[in-house]
Amino acid sequence: MTQLPPPSAKKLGLVIDLDTCVGCHACVVSCKGWNTENYGAPLSDQEAYGANPSGTFLNRVHSFEVQPDQGEAQLIHFPKSCLHCEDAPCVTVCPTGASYKRAEDGIVLVNESDCIGCGLCAWACPYGARELDAKEGVMKKCTLCVDRIYNENLPEEDRQPACVRTCPAGARHFGDLGDADSDVSKLVAERGGFDLMPEQGTKPVNKYLPPRPKDEMPEFDILAPYLEPIASDGKGFVGWLDKALSSLPGGAK
Amino acid sequence: MHPASSVIIFNTFSGLGFGLLFWLGMGALVPTGMSAFIWFAIAYLLAVGGLIASTFHLGHPERAIKAFSQWKTSWLSREGICAVFALLAMALYGAGLVFAETRLGLIGFIGGIASLGVVFTTSMIYAQMKTVPRWRHWTTPAMYMLLSVGGGALLSGQVRIAAVLLIAGGILQIFAWASGDTRFKTSGTNMETATGLGHIGKVRAFEPPHTGTNYLMREFIHQVGRKHADQLRIITIGLAFVLPVVLLLLPFSHMLAALAVLCHIAGVLTLRWLFFAQAEHVVGLYYGKR
């Protein structure tokens, strides 16, 4: 049923560190790789090598420029996938019961054999976490690599989502956000983790860590006087040269 | 939002069909025999034709039967159930009129109300979307219902009721547009809340995730044609409301009545196109677009 289960004690999710993410898109590639070869319909591409390439992805990295009132603009890489919301609006709109939230760990999944591909769940999601696969006609979304995290055939270090396992910067963390003593919960508390679009009332489980404030560069003026540009009202030789060149026909005044 | 032709056709023609079924069920006109057969055939062609068109945008229409199961939470599921119930009740009522020249008043009343219920449940699919601030307003269901009963009255030749409902519809539509134009801005969702980076400064989309397009951009970010929105709104008001009322107020002839219906249909198709094309989904913020 697409009724949401009562809030689970265990809330598996991701913590994404916007301070650390370097925007390499390795998580995008490993996600596409794992989820094409494993659970459910493969993530298809259309015209992959053509003029207008397009495809299904469960994780995409945006880049934003943030301009403070004073100082330099910052570039922030912003990975975005399903946030496994507690009040998941994508689940309740589903007419067939294909979309559901697991009572045991809070993961939001799609039962692809029940999905009619109406697209309503993608309409209801404010984050763009669901994409209708153009070839299979079913809705695809992040499974939190449910086929890895409980998979006892994998070595223990691999029992985490593919995006987390592959991130070379350590910007992605996986764990139980329902447990206040878990590493991810401590990280969120310590760094002031926040929700995306809190006003939408979806109560996302995934959290984002804000970029740390930039260091202030101390001013060195030992060399500065020697590096000052030549004054426009130059004196001496430079002043004479300026005047002489200006007096030539067509010279800059 | 992407204005899918299958959904526009469904909204327009099913709305008219269920509007006509509403008036038939309420006994606003009580045809019998062959004449009843023709009236019900028109209503069913419109209502069912639209419903069939709506399945064309599904990825797996062969599984549509599963969509009747989640009525507890899903407006789409409720719409499906309501449609089947209304069509069955009105078939029974119609059969009484066609074959037995008997009016099963109570069944007609129930079927008529259920027909309106179909239009209401359809409208709530849109009105429930927090992600599309323009739709999330009482004017969405009100406009769907008014258009359906107004169009139904026009089709069934009830001149005075149709004129009143169409004038009311035109006024409500203008109000819905005017109030909808500012709703995205006042919804509280913007680039800063979408990224959570507003505490640092002004956020601007710098680089999209991919060089190409994707499902989200095709489905939710529709900018082509929005620039003509003002002209299309005037065309909509003229075709859907003003012209049909003028034609109705002229001395009655079947030609003029048919013209009024055609004008109205063309106007409602334009109105529905605008309903989707002008609606902005909050996910566009991540792409720096609306």
Coordinates of C-alpha atoms in Angstrom, one line a residue:
Chain A
M1 CA 0.0 0.0 0.0
T2 CA 1.1 3.5 -0.7
Q3 CA 0.1 4.7 2.8
L4 CA 3.3 5.7 4.6
P5 CA 4.4 3.4 7.4
P6 CA 4.8 4.9 10.9
P7 CA 8.2 6.5 11.2
S8 CA 10.8 3.8 11.5
A9 CA 13.4 3.9 14.2
K10 CA 16.1 3.1 11.7
K11 CA 16.4 5.8 9.0
L12 CA 19.1 4.8 6.5
G13 CA 20.4 7.7 4.4
L14 CA 23.3 9.8 3.2
V15 CA 25.1 12.8 4.5
I16 CA 26.7 14.8 1.7
D17 CA 29.5 17.2 2.5
L18 CA 29.3 20.3 0.3
D19 CA 32.6 21.5 1.7
T20 CA 34.5 18.4 0.5
C21 CA 32.8 17.5 -2.8
V22 CA 35.1 18.3 -5.6
G23 CA 32.6 17.8 -8.4
C24 CA 34.3 14.9 -10.1
H25 CA 31.1 13.0 -10.8
A26 CA 32.6 9.7 -9.8
C27 CA 29.5 9.0 -7.7
V28 CA 27.3 9.6 -10.8
V29 CA 29.3 7.0 -12.8
S30 CA 29.5 4.3 -10.1
C31 CA 25.8 4.7 -9.4
K32 CA 24.9 4.3 -13.1
G33 CA 27.2 1.4 -13.3
W34 CA 26.0 -0.6 -10.3
N35 CA 22.3 0.2 -10.9
T36 CA 22.4 -0.7 -14.6
E37 CA 24.0 -4.1 -13.9
N38 CA 22.0 -5.1 -10.8
Y39 CA 18.6 -4.6 -9.3
G40 CA 15.7 -3.7 -11.6
A41 CA 15.5 -2.4 -15.1
P42 CA 18.8 -1.0 -16.5
L43 CA 19.3 2.7 -16.7
S44 CA 19.0 3.3 -20.4
D45 CA 20.6 6.0 -22.6
Q46 CA 19.1 7.5 -25.7
E47 CA 21.5 8.6 -28.5
A48 CA 24.4 8.1 -26.1
Y49 CA 26.9 8.9 -28.9
G50 CA 24.5 11.0 -31.0
A51 CA 23.8 14.7 -31.3
N52 CA 21.3 14.8 -28.5
P53 CA 22.4 12.4 -25.8
S54 CA 20.1 11.8 -22.8
G55 CA 19.7 9.1 -20.2
T56 CA 18.4 7.9 -16.9
F57 CA 20.5 8.8 -13.8
L58 CA 19.7 8.3 -10.1
N59 CA 22.3 10.7 -9.0
R60 CA 23.3 14.0 -10.6
V61 CA 25.9 16.6 -9.6
H62 CA 24.9 20.2 -10.1
S63 CA 27.3 23.1 -9.6
F64 CA 26.2 26.4 -8.1
E65 CA 27.9 29.8 -7.7
V66 CA 27.2 31.6 -4.5
Q67 CA 27.9 35.3 -4.3
P68 CA 28.2 36.7 -0.7
D69 CA 27.5 40.3 -0.1
Q70 CA 31.2 40.9 0.3
G71 CA 34.1 39.0 -1.0
E72 CA 34.7 36.4 -3.7
A73 CA 32.0 34.2 -5.2
Q74 CA 32.2 30.5 -4.3
L75 CA 31.7 27.5 -6.5
I76 CA 29.8 24.7 -4.8
H77 CA 29.4 21.2 -6.3
F78 CA 26.1 19.7 -5.3
P79 CA 25.3 16.0 -5.7
K80 CA 21.6 15.2 -5.6
S81 CA 19.7 11.9 -5.4
C82 CA 16.7 10.6 -3.5
L83 CA 16.5 12.0 0.0
H84 CA 14.4 9.0 1.3
C85 CA 11.9 11.5 2.9
E86 CA 10.0 10.6 6.0
D87 CA 6.9 12.2 4.5
A88 CA 7.5 11.1 1.0
P89 CA 4.9 12.7 -1.3
C90 CA 6.0 10.4 -4.2
V91 CA 4.7 7.4 -2.3
T92 CA 1.2 8.6 -1.4
V93 CA 0.4 9.8 -4.9
C94 CA 1.2 6.4 -6.5
P95 CA -2.1 4.8 -7.8
T96 CA -0.8 1.2 -8.0
G97 CA 1.2 0.8 -4.8
A98 CA 4.4 0.4 -6.8
S99 CA 6.0 3.2 -4.8
Y100 CA 6.6 2.4 -1.2
K101 CA 8.6 3.3 1.9
R102 CA 10.1 0.4 3.8
A103 CA 8.9 0.2 7.4
E104 CA 12.1 -1.4 8.6
D105 CA 14.7 1.1 7.4
G106 CA 12.9 3.9 5.7
I107 CA 14.3 3.3 2.2
V108 CA 11.9 4.5 -0.6
L109 CA 11.7 2.0 -3.4
V110 CA 9.7 1.3 -6.6
N111 CA 8.3 -2.2 -7.3
E112 CA 8.9 -2.0 -11.1
S113 CA 6.5 -4.8 -12.0
D114 CA 3.6 -2.8 -10.5
C115 CA 4.6 0.6 -12.0
I116 CA 2.4 1.9 -14.8
G117 CA 4.8 4.7 -15.7
C118 CA 2.2 7.5 -15.1
G119 CA 5.0 9.8 -13.8
L120 CA 2.9 11.3 -11.0
C121 CA 5.5 10.4 -8.3
A122 CA 8.1 12.4 -10.3
W123 CA 5.6 15.3 -10.3
A124 CA 5.2 15.1 -6.5
C125 CA 9.0 15.0 -5.8
P126 CA 10.4 18.6 -5.3
Y127 CA 14.0 17.3 -5.7
G128 CA 13.9 15.7 -9.2
A129 CA 14.9 12.4 -7.6
R130 CA 12.8 10.2 -9.9
E131 CA 13.2 9.7 -13.6
L132 CA 11.0 7.7 -15.9
D133 CA 13.2 5.4 -18.0
A134 CA 12.5 6.1 -21.6
K135 CA 13.1 2.6 -22.7
E136 CA 11.5 0.5 -19.9
G137 CA 8.6 2.9 -19.2
V138 CA 9.0 2.5 -15.4
M139 CA 10.1 4.9 -12.7
K140 CA 13.7 4.7 -11.6
K141 CA 15.1 6.1 -8.4
C142 CA 17.9 5.7 -5.9
T143 CA 17.6 2.4 -4.0
L144 CA 20.3 3.4 -1.5
C145 CA 21.9 0.4 -3.1
V146 CA 19.6 -1.9 -1.1
D147 CA 21.3 -4.8 -3.0
R148 CA 24.7 -3.9 -1.6
I149 CA 24.1 -2.7 1.9
Y150 CA 22.6 -6.0 3.1
N151 CA 24.5 -8.2 0.7
E152 CA 26.5 -10.8 2.6
N153 CA 28.2 -12.0 -0.6
L154 CA 30.1 -8.7 -0.7
P155 CA 33.2 -8.0 1.5
E156 CA 32.1 -5.9 4.4
E157 CA 33.8 -2.7 3.2
D158 CA 31.6 -2.9 0.1
R159 CA 28.3 -3.1 1.9
Q160 CA 27.6 0.6 1.4
P161 CA 26.0 2.5 -1.5
A162 CA 28.2 2.6 -4.7
C163 CA 28.3 6.4 -4.6
V164 CA 29.7 6.4 -1.0
R165 CA 32.2 3.6 -1.7
T166 CA 33.6 5.3 -4.7
C167 CA 33.8 8.9 -3.6
P168 CA 37.5 9.8 -3.7
A169 CA 37.1 12.9 -1.6
G170 CA 35.1 11.3 1.3
A171 CA 32.3 13.7 0.7
R172 CA 29.5 11.1 1.0
H173 CA 28.7 9.3 4.2
F174 CA 26.1 6.5 4.7
G175 CA 24.5 5.4 8.0
D176 CA 21.5 5.4 10.3
L177 CA 20.2 8.9 10.8
G178 CA 17.6 7.6 13.2
D179 CA 20.3 6.7 15.7
A180 CA 21.5 9.8 17.4
D181 CA 24.8 8.1 18.3
S182 CA 25.7 7.0 14.8
D183 CA 28.7 8.6 13.1
V184 CA 26.5 10.2 10.5
S185 CA 24.2 11.7 13.1
K186 CA 27.2 13.1 15.0
L187 CA 28.5 14.6 11.8
V188 CA 25.2 16.3 11.1
A189 CA 25.1 17.7 14.7
E190 CA 28.7 18.8 14.6
R191 CA 28.6 20.5 11.2
G192 CA 25.1 21.9 11.2
G193 CA 23.6 19.6 8.6
F194 CA 20.5 20.9 6.9
D195 CA 17.5 19.8 4.8
L196 CA 16.8 20.8 1.2
M197 CA 13.5 22.7 0.7
P198 CA 12.3 22.3 4.3
E199 CA 9.2 24.3 3.5
Q200 CA 8.0 21.5 1.3
G201 CA 7.3 19.5 4.5
T202 CA 8.9 16.3 3.1
K203 CA 11.2 15.7 6.1
P204 CA 14.2 14.4 4.1
V205 CA 16.4 11.8 5.8
N206 CA 19.5 12.7 3.8
K207 CA 21.3 15.7 5.1
Y208 CA 23.7 18.2 3.5
L209 CA 26.7 19.7 5.3
P210 CA 27.4 23.4 4.5
P211 CA 30.7 24.6 3.1
R212 CA 33.0 25.8 5.9
P213 CA 33.6 29.5 5.9
K214 CA 36.6 30.5 3.7
D215 CA 39.8 31.4 5.5
E216 CA 40.6 35.2 5.5
M217 CA 43.8 35.8 3.6
P218 CA 46.2 37.9 5.8
E219 CA 47.6 41.0 4.0
F220 CA 51.3 40.9 3.2
D221 CA 52.6 44.4 2.4
I222 CA 56.4 43.8 2.5
L223 CA 56.6 43.5 -1.3
A224 CA 53.5 45.5 -2.1
P225 CA 55.1 48.9 -2.5
Y226 CA 57.5 47.5 -5.1
L227 CA 54.7 46.0 -7.0
E228 CA 52.5 49.0 -7.3
P229 CA 51.5 49.9 -10.8
I230 CA 53.0 52.9 -12.4
A231 CA 51.1 56.0 -11.4
S232 CA 49.2 57.6 -14.2
D233 CA 50.5 61.1 -13.3
G234 CA 54.1 59.9 -13.6
K235 CA 57.0 62.1 -12.7
G236 CA 60.6 62.2 -14.1
F237 CA 61.4 60.1 -17.1
V238 CA 58.0 58.3 -17.1
G239 CA 56.2 61.7 -16.9
W240 CA 58.2 63.0 -19.8
L241 CA 57.7 59.9 -21.9
D242 CA 53.9 60.1 -21.2
K243 CA 53.7 63.7 -22.4
A244 CA 56.0 63.1 -25.4
L245 CA 54.0 60.1 -26.6
S246 CA 50.7 62.0 -26.1
S247 CA 51.9 64.9 -28.2
L248 CA 52.6 62.7 -31.2
P249 CA 49.9 62.6 -33.9
G250 CA 47.3 60.1 -32.8
G251 CA 48.8 59.6 -29.4
A252 CA 46.6 58.7 -26.4
K253 CA 45.8 61.7 -24.3
Chain B
M1 CA 5.1 21.5 -17.0
H2 CA 5.2 19.6 -20.3
P3 CA 1.8 20.0 -22.0
A4 CA 1.3 16.4 -23.1
S5 CA -1.4 16.3 -25.8
S6 CA -2.9 13.0 -24.4
V7 CA -3.5 14.7 -21.1
I8 CA -4.9 17.9 -22.6
I9 CA -7.3 15.9 -24.7
F10 CA -8.4 13.8 -21.7
N11 CA -9.0 16.9 -19.5
T12 CA -10.9 18.7 -22.2
F13 CA -13.2 16.0 -23.7
S14 CA -13.7 13.9 -20.5
G15 CA -14.6 17.1 -18.7
L16 CA -17.3 17.8 -21.3
G17 CA -18.5 14.2 -21.4
F18 CA -18.9 13.9 -17.6
G19 CA -20.5 17.4 -17.6
L20 CA -23.1 16.1 -20.1
L21 CA -23.6 12.9 -18.0
F22 CA -24.1 15.1 -14.9
W23 CA -27.0 17.0 -16.6
L24 CA -28.5 13.8 -18.1
G25 CA -28.3 12.1 -14.6
M26 CA -29.9 15.2 -12.9
G27 CA -32.8 15.0 -15.4
A28 CA -32.2 18.4 -17.0
L29 CA -33.1 16.6 -20.2
V30 CA -34.9 13.3 -20.2
P31 CA -34.7 11.9 -23.7
T32 CA -36.1 8.4 -24.4
G33 CA -35.6 5.7 -27.1
M34 CA -33.4 6.6 -30.0
S35 CA -32.9 10.2 -29.0
A36 CA -31.6 9.0 -25.5
F37 CA -29.3 6.6 -27.3
I38 CA -27.7 9.4 -29.2
W39 CA -27.3 11.7 -26.2
F40 CA -25.7 8.9 -24.1
A41 CA -23.5 7.9 -27.1
I42 CA -22.1 11.4 -27.4
A43 CA -21.5 11.6 -23.6
Y44 CA -19.8 8.2 -23.5
L45 CA -17.7 8.9 -26.6
L46 CA -16.4 12.1 -25.0
A47 CA -15.9 10.7 -21.5
V48 CA -14.5 7.3 -22.4
G49 CA -12.5 8.7 -25.4
G50 CA -10.8 11.1 -23.1
L51 CA -10.0 8.4 -20.6
I52 CA -8.5 6.2 -23.3
A53 CA -6.4 9.1 -24.5
S54 CA -5.1 9.6 -21.0
T55 CA -3.6 6.1 -21.0
F56 CA -1.4 6.9 -24.0
H57 CA 1.1 8.8 -21.8
L58 CA 1.6 5.8 -19.5
G59 CA 4.8 3.7 -19.7
H60 CA 2.8 0.5 -19.1
P61 CA -0.9 1.0 -20.0
E62 CA -1.4 -2.8 -19.8
R63 CA -1.0 -2.6 -16.0
A64 CA -3.7 0.1 -15.7
I65 CA -5.9 -2.2 -13.7
K66 CA -3.5 -2.0 -10.8
A67 CA -4.3 1.8 -10.5
F68 CA -7.6 1.0 -8.8
S69 CA -6.0 -0.3 -5.7
Q70 CA -4.6 2.8 -3.8
W71 CA -7.7 4.9 -3.2
K72 CA -6.7 5.5 0.4
T73 CA -4.0 8.0 -0.6
S74 CA -3.9 8.5 -4.3
W75 CA -6.2 10.9 -6.2
L76 CA -5.3 9.2 -9.5
S77 CA -6.6 5.9 -8.0
R78 CA -9.7 7.6 -6.7
E79 CA -10.3 9.1 -10.1
G80 CA -10.2 5.7 -11.8
I81 CA -12.6 4.2 -9.3
C82 CA -15.0 7.2 -9.5
A83 CA -14.9 7.0 -13.4
V84 CA -15.8 3.3 -13.5
F85 CA -18.6 3.8 -10.9
A86 CA -20.0 6.8 -12.7
L87 CA -19.9 5.1 -16.1
L88 CA -21.6 2.0 -14.8
A89 CA -24.4 3.9 -13.0
M90 CA -25.0 6.1 -16.0
A91 CA -25.1 3.1 -18.3
L92 CA -27.8 1.6 -16.1
Y93 CA -29.7 4.9 -16.1
G94 CA -29.3 5.3 -19.9
A95 CA -30.4 1.7 -20.6
G96 CA -33.6 2.4 -18.7
L97 CA -34.3 5.5 -20.9
V98 CA -33.2 3.9 -24.2
F99 CA -34.8 0.4 -23.9
A100 CA -37.6 0.8 -21.4
E101 CA -38.5 4.5 -21.6
T102 CA -38.2 4.4 -17.8
R103 CA -36.4 7.0 -15.8
L104 CA -34.5 5.4 -12.9
G105 CA -34.3 8.8 -11.0
L106 CA -32.2 7.7 -8.0
I107 CA -29.6 5.9 -10.2
G108 CA -29.4 8.9 -12.5
F109 CA -28.9 11.2 -9.5
I110 CA -26.1 9.0 -8.1
G111 CA -24.5 8.6 -11.5
G112 CA -24.7 12.4 -12.1
I113 CA -23.0 13.2 -8.8
A114 CA -20.3 10.5 -9.4
S115 CA -19.7 12.1 -12.8
L116 CA -18.9 15.4 -11.1
G117 CA -16.8 13.4 -8.7
V118 CA -14.6 12.2 -11.5
V119 CA -13.9 15.8 -12.5
F120 CA -13.2 16.7 -8.9
T121 CA -10.8 13.8 -8.4
T122 CA -9.0 14.7 -11.6
S123 CA -8.6 18.3 -10.5
M124 CA -7.2 17.2 -7.2
I125 CA -4.4 15.3 -8.9
Y126 CA -3.1 18.7 -9.9
A127 CA -4.3 20.8 -6.9
Q128 CA -2.5 18.5 -4.4
M129 CA 1.0 19.2 -6.0
K130 CA 2.9 21.3 -3.5
T131 CA 5.7 21.2 -6.1
V132 CA 3.6 23.2 -8.6
P133 CA 2.5 26.3 -6.6
R134 CA 0.3 27.6 -9.5
W135 CA -1.9 24.5 -9.2
R136 CA -2.0 24.2 -5.4
H137 CA -5.1 26.4 -4.9
W138 CA -8.9 26.1 -4.6
T139 CA -9.4 27.7 -8.0
T140 CA -8.0 24.5 -9.6
P141 CA -10.9 22.2 -8.6
A142 CA -13.4 25.1 -8.8
M143 CA -12.4 25.8 -12.4
Y144 CA -12.4 22.1 -13.5
M145 CA -16.0 21.7 -12.1
L146 CA -17.3 24.9 -13.5
L147 CA -15.9 24.1 -17.0
S148 CA -17.4 20.6 -16.9
V149 CA -20.9 21.6 -15.8
G150 CA -20.8 24.7 -18.1
G151 CA -19.6 22.7 -21.1
G152 CA -22.2 20.0 -20.3
A153 CA -25.0 22.6 -20.1
L154 CA -23.8 24.1 -23.4
L155 CA -23.8 20.6 -25.1
S156 CA -27.2 19.8 -23.7
G157 CA -28.7 23.0 -25.1
Q158 CA -29.6 24.6 -21.8
V159 CA -29.1 28.2 -23.0
R160 CA -29.7 30.2 -19.8
I161 CA -27.8 27.9 -17.4
A162 CA -24.9 27.5 -19.9
A163 CA -24.6 31.3 -20.3
V164 CA -24.5 31.9 -16.6
L165 CA -22.0 29.1 -15.9
L166 CA -19.7 30.2 -18.8
I167 CA -19.7 33.9 -17.6
A168 CA -18.9 32.7 -14.1
G169 CA -16.2 30.4 -15.6
G170 CA -14.6 33.3 -17.5
I171 CA -14.4 35.5 -14.4
L172 CA -13.0 32.7 -12.2
Q173 CA -10.4 31.8 -14.9
I174 CA -9.2 35.4 -15.0
F175 CA -9.0 35.4 -11.2
A176 CA -7.1 32.0 -11.2
W177 CA -4.5 33.4 -13.7
A178 CA -4.0 36.6 -11.8
S179 CA -3.6 34.9 -8.4
G180 CA -1.5 32.1 -9.9
D181 CA 1.0 34.5 -11.4
T182 CA 2.5 35.4 -8.1
R183 CA 2.1 32.0 -6.3
F184 CA 5.6 30.6 -7.1
K185 CA 7.2 33.7 -5.7
T186 CA 5.2 33.6 -2.5
S187 CA 5.4 29.8 -2.1
G188 CA 8.7 30.3 -0.1
T189 CA 10.6 27.9 -2.3
N190 CA 13.6 29.4 -4.2
M191 CA 17.2 28.8 -5.2
E192 CA 18.3 29.5 -1.6
T193 CA 16.0 26.9 0.1
A194 CA 16.5 24.4 -2.7
T195 CA 20.3 24.4 -2.2
G196 CA 20.4 25.4 1.5
L197 CA 23.2 27.8 0.6
G198 CA 21.2 31.1 1.1
H199 CA 23.1 31.8 4.3
I200 CA 26.3 32.4 2.3
G201 CA 24.8 34.6 -0.4
K202 CA 22.9 34.7 -3.7
V203 CA 22.8 31.4 -5.4
R204 CA 23.1 31.0 -9.2
A205 CA 23.1 27.8 -11.3
F206 CA 26.7 27.6 -12.6
E207 CA 26.8 24.3 -14.5
P208 CA 24.1 21.7 -15.1
P209 CA 24.8 18.1 -14.2
H210 CA 25.0 17.1 -17.9
T211 CA 25.5 18.8 -21.2
G212 CA 22.4 17.2 -22.6
T213 CA 18.8 17.3 -21.6
N214 CA 17.0 14.7 -19.3
Y215 CA 13.6 13.5 -18.3
L216 CA 13.2 16.1 -15.6
M217 CA 13.9 19.0 -17.9
R218 CA 11.6 17.6 -20.6
E219 CA 8.8 17.0 -18.2
F220 CA 9.0 20.0 -15.8
I221 CA 10.7 22.8 -17.6
H222 CA 8.6 24.1 -20.4
Q223 CA 9.5 27.6 -21.6
V224 CA 8.7 27.4 -25.3
G225 CA 5.5 29.3 -26.0
R226 CA 5.2 30.9 -22.5
K227 CA 6.1 34.2 -24.1
H228 CA 2.8 34.1 -26.0
A229 CA 0.9 33.5 -22.7
D230 CA -0.9 36.9 -22.7
Q231 CA -2.2 36.5 -26.3
L232 CA -3.3 32.9 -25.5
R233 CA -5.1 34.0 -22.4
I234 CA -7.1 36.6 -24.5
I235 CA -7.8 33.9 -27.1
T236 CA -8.9 31.5 -24.4
I237 CA -11.4 33.9 -22.8
G238 CA -12.8 34.8 -26.2
L239 CA -13.2 31.3 -27.5
A240 CA -14.1 29.4 -24.3
F241 CA -16.4 31.9 -22.7
V242 CA -17.3 35.2 -24.6
L243 CA -18.1 33.8 -28.1
P244 CA -20.2 30.9 -26.9
V245 CA -22.3 33.2 -24.7
V246 CA -22.8 35.7 -27.5
L247 CA -23.8 32.9 -29.9
L248 CA -26.2 31.5 -27.3
L249 CA -27.9 34.9 -26.8
L250 CA -28.5 35.3 -30.6
P251 CA -31.8 33.9 -31.9
F252 CA -31.5 30.1 -31.6
S253 CA -30.4 28.0 -34.5
H254 CA -28.7 24.6 -34.6
M255 CA -25.8 26.0 -36.7
L256 CA -25.1 28.7 -34.1
A257 CA -25.3 26.2 -31.2
A258 CA -22.9 23.9 -33.0
L259 CA -20.5 26.8 -33.6
A260 CA -20.8 27.8 -29.9
V261 CA -19.8 24.2 -28.9
L262 CA -16.9 24.2 -31.3
C263 CA -15.6 27.6 -30.1
H264 CA -15.9 26.4 -26.5
I265 CA -13.9 23.2 -27.2
A266 CA -11.2 25.2 -29.0
G267 CA -11.0 27.6 -26.1
V268 CA -10.8 24.9 -23.4
L269 CA -8.1 23.1 -25.4
T270 CA -6.1 26.4 -25.3
L271 CA -6.9 26.9 -21.6
R272 CA -5.6 23.4 -20.8
W273 CA -2.5 23.9 -22.8
L274 CA -1.8 27.1 -20.8
F275 CA -2.7 25.2 -17.6
F276 CA 0.3 22.9 -18.1
A277 CA 2.7 25.2 -20.1
Q278 CA 2.5 28.0 -17.5
A279 CA 2.8 25.8 -14.5
E280 CA 6.3 25.9 -13.0
H281 CA 7.7 22.9 -11.0
V282 CA 10.1 23.7 -8.2
V283 CA 12.7 21.2 -9.5
G284 CA 13.5 23.8 -12.2
L285 CA 15.3 25.8 -9.5
Y286 CA 18.1 23.3 -9.5
Y287 CA 18.6 24.0 -13.2
G288 CA 18.3 27.8 -12.7
K289 CA 15.2 27.6 -14.8
R290 CA 11.5 27.6 -14.3

